[in-house]
Short mmCIF file of C-alpha atoms in Angstrom, two decimals:
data_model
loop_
_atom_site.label_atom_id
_atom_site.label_comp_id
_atom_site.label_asym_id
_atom_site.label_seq_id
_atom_site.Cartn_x
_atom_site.Cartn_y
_atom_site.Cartn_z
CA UNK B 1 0.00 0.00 0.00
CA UNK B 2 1.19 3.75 -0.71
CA UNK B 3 2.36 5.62 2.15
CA UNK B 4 0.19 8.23 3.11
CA UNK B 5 3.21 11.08 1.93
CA UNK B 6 3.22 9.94 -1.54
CA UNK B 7 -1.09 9.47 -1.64
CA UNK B 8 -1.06 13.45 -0.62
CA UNK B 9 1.85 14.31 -3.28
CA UNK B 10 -0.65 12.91 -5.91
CA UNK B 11 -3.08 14.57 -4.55
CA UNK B 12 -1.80 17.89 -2.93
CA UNK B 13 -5.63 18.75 -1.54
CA UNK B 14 -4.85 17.35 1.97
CA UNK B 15 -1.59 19.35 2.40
CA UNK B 16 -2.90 22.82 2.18
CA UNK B 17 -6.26 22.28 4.76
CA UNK B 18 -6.06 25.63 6.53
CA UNK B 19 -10.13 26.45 7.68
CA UNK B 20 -12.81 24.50 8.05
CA UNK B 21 -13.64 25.04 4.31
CA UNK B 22 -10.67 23.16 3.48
CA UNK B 23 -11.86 20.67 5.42
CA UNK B 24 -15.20 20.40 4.04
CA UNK B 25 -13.62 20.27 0.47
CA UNK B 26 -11.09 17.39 1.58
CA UNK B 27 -13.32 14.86 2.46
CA UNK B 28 -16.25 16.02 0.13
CA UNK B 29 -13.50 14.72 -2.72
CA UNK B 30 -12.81 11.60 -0.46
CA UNK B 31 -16.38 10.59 -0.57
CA UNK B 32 -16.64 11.39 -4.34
CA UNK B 33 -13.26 8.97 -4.40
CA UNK B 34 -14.46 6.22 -3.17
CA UNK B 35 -18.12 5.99 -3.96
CA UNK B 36 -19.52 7.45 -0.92
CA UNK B 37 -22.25 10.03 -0.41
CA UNK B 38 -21.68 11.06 2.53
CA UNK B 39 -18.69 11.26 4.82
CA UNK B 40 -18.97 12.55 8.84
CA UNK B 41 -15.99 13.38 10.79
CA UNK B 42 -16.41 13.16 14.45
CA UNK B 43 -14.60 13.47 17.93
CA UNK B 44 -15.19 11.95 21.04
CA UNK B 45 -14.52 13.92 23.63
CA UNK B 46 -14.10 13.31 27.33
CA UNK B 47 -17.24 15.56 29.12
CA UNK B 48 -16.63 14.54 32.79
CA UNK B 49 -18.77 11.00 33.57
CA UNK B 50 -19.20 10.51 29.57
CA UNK B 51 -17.79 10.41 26.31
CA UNK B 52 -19.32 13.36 23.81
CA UNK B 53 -19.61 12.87 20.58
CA UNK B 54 -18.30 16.07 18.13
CA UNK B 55 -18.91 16.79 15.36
CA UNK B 56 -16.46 18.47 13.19
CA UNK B 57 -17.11 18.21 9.31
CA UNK B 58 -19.94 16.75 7.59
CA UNK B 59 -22.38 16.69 4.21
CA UNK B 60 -25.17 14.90 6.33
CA UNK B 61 -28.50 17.18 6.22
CA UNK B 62 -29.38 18.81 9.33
CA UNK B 63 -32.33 16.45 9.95
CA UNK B 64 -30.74 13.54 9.71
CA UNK B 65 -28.48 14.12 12.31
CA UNK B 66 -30.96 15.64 14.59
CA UNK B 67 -33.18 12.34 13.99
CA UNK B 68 -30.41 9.75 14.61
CA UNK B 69 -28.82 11.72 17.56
CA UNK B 70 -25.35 12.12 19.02
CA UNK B 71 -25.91 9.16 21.38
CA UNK B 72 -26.06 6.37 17.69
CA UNK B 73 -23.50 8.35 16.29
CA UNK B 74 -20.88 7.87 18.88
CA UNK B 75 -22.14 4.24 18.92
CA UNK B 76 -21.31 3.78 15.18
CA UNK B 77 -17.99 5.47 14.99
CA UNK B 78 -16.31 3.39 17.70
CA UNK B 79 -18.78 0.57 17.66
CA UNK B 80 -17.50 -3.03 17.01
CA UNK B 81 -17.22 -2.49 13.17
CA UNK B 82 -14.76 0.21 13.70
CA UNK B 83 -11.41 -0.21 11.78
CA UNK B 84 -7.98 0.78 12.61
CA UNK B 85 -5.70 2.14 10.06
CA UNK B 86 -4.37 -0.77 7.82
CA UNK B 87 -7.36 -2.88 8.83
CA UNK B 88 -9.79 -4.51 6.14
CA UNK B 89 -12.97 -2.36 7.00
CA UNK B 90 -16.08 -4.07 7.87
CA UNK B 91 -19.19 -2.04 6.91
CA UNK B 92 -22.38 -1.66 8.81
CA UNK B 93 -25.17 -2.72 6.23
CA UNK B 94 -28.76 -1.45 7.65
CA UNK B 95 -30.43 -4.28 5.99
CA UNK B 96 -28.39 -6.75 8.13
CA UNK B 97 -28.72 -4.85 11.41
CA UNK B 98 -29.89 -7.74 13.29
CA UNK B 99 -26.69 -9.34 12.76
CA UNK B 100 -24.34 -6.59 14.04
CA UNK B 101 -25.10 -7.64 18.03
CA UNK B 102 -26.96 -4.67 19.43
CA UNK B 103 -25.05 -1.84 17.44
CA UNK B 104 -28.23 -0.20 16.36
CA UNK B 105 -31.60 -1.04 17.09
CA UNK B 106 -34.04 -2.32 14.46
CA UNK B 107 -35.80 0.69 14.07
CA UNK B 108 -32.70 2.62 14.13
CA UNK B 109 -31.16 1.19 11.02
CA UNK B 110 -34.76 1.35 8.94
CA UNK B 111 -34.02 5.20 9.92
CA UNK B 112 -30.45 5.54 8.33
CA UNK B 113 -31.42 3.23 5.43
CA UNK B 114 -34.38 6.00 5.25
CA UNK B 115 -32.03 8.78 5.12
CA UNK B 116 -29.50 7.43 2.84
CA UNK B 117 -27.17 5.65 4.77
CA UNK B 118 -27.80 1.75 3.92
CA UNK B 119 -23.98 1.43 4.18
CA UNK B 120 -21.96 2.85 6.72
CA UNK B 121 -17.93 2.72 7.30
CA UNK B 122 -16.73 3.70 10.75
CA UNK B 123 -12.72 4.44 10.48
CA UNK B 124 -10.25 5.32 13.12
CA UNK B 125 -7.68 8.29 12.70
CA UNK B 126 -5.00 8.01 13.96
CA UNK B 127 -4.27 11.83 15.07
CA UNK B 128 -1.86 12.24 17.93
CA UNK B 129 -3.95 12.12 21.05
CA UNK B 130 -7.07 13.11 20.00
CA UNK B 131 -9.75 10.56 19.43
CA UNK B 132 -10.84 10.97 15.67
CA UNK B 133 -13.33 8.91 13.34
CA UNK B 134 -14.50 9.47 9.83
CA UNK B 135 -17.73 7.87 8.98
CA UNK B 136 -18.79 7.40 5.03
CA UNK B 137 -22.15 6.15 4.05
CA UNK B 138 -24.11 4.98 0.77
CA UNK B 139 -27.52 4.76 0.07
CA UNK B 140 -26.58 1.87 -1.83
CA UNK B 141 -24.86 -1.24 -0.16
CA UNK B 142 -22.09 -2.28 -1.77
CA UNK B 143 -21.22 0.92 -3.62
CA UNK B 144 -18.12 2.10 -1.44
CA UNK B 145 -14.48 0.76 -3.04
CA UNK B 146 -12.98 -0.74 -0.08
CA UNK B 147 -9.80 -0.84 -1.10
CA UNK B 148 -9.33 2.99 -2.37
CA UNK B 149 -11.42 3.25 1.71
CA UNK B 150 -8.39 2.58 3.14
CA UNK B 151 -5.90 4.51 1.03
CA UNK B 152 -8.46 7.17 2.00
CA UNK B 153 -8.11 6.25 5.93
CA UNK B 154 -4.49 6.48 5.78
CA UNK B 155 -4.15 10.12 3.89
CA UNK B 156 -7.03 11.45 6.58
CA UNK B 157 -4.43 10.70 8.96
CA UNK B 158 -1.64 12.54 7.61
CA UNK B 159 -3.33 15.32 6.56
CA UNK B 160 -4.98 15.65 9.79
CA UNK B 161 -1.82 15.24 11.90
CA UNK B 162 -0.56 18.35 9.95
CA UNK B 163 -3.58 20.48 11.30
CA UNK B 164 -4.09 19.25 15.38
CA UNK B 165 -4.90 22.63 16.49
CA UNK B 166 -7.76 23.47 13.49
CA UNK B 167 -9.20 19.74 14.75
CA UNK B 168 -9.04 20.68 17.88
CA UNK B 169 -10.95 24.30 18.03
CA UNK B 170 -13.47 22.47 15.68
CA UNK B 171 -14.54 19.63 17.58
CA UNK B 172 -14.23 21.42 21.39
CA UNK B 173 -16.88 23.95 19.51
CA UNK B 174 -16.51 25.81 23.75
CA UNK B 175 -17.65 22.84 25.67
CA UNK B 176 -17.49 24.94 29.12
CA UNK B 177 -20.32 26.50 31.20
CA UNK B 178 -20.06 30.16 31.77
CA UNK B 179 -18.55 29.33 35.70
CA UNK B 180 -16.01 27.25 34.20
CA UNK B 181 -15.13 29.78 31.59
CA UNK B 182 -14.97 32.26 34.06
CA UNK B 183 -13.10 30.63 36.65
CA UNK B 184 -9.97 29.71 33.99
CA UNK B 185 -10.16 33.42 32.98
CA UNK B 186 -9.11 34.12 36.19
CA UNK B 187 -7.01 31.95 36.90
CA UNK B 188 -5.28 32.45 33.33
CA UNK B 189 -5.17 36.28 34.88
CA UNK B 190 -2.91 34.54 37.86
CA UNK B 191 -5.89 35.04 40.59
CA UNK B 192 -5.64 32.64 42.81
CA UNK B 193 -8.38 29.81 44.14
CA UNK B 194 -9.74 31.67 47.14
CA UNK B 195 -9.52 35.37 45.04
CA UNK B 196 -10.97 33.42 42.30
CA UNK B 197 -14.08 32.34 44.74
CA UNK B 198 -14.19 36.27 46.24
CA UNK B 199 -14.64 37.29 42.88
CA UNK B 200 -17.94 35.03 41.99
CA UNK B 201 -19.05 34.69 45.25
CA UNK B 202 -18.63 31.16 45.51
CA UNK B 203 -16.63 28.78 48.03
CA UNK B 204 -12.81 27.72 46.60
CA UNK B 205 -14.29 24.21 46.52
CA UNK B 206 -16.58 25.25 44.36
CA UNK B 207 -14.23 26.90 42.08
CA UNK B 208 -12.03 23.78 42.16
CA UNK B 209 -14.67 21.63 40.84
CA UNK B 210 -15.39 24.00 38.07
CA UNK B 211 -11.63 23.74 37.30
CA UNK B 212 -11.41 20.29 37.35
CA UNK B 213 -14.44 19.93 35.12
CA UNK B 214 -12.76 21.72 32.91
CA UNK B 215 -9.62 20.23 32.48
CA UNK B 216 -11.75 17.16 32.21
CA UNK B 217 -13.60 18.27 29.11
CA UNK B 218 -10.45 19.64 27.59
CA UNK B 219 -8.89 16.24 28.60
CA UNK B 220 -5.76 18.24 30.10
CA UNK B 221 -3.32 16.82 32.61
CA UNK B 222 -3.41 20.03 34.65
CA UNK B 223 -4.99 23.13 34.73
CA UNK B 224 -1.79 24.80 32.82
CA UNK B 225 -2.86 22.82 29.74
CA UNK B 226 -6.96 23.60 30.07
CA UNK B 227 -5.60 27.35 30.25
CA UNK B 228 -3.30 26.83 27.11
CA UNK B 229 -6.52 24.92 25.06
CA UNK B 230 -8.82 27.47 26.20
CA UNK B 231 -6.37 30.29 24.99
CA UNK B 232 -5.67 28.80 21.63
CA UNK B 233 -9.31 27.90 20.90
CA UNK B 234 -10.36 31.33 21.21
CA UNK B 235 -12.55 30.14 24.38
CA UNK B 236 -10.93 32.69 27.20
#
């Protein structure tokens, strides 16, 4: 198989992503590539007690989305059918849903056969630490070219690795509440716990818990890094 470098030299598109346009545009001429309709990039993101599903690019309509929910979404892209770079991918075929062990439910995959999405690929990127999965669909089983699916996989995960920060602004989309915002503002502005609490009128646990919460959701090792994420996502 082509390494991912040489894919993008044929292809340049990949190299130059700079907005979310760019984005769009890159895996709009994926899909088109490999005989999809419709491609989904998402990010699961630690939210405290539960994983949240982002999304960061798609070409799926509005309704469709709001219909099928974040909660079947998250199942799909790291659900059992979910492959790894270099992995044959297995696709999740809506007519066969009662074979797939509880993925979706019956009336689930009626829903994305309904809405154009009788064939679903779940792939995992490979992007430095974040936790990245591109989903492409056909109305049409069997339509996707599996093996140009995986040359596909492979130059997502280049290009992507060249762009961590645009990924990351994208798919954190400013997960905080407004106490949590505030509360890394000031301590970004060096206040300390307890001036922190004076401030807002809360107690310093208080104001600890909001700070942990949000180094959770940022999935920081220490409050340092929320403060850096929050800075260079535009968020404080």
């Amino acid at each position: 198989m082509s390494s991912p470098a040489a894919l993008l030299q044929s292809d340049p598109s990949g190299s130059r992503l700079a907005s979310r346009g760019d984005l769009t545009s890159f895996f709009m001429q994926l899909a088109a590539d490999i005989g999809a309709d419709s491609y989904m990039l998402v990010a699961i993101v630690h939210d405290q007690d539960r994983n949240d599903a982002r999304i960061v690019s798609s070409n799926w309509i509005f309704d469709a989305i709001e219909l099928i929910g974040k909660r079947l979404i998250a199942g799909l892209a790291q659900g059992m059918l979910t492959a790894a770079p270099g992995i044959q991918p297995t696709p999740f075929v809506a007519a066969r849903a009662p074979d797939t062990n509880g993925l979706v439910s019956g009336e689930e995959a009626r829903l994305l056969d309904v809405l154009g999405h009788a064939e679903i690929y779940s792939l995992r990127l490979n992007v430095g630490r974040q936790r990245l999965f591109a989903l492409f669909s056909a109305s049409e089983a069997g339509r996707i070219d599996r093996p140009a699916l995986m040359k596909a996989q492979l130059k997502c995960c280049y290009a992507l690795s060249h762009i961590p920060q645009l990924i990351a602004a994208a798919a954190m989309q400013d997960p905080l509440s407004d106490r949590e915002r505030e509360c890394l503002f000031w301590v970004s502005e060096g206040k300390t716990t307890d001036e922190v609490a004076v401030i807002l009128g809360v107690s310093s646990n208080t104001v600890n818990s909001y700070i942990t919460h949000a180094i959770q959701k940022f999935a920081a090792s220490n409050r340092a890094m929320a403060i850096a994420t929050a800075i260079r996502s535009g968020i404080i």
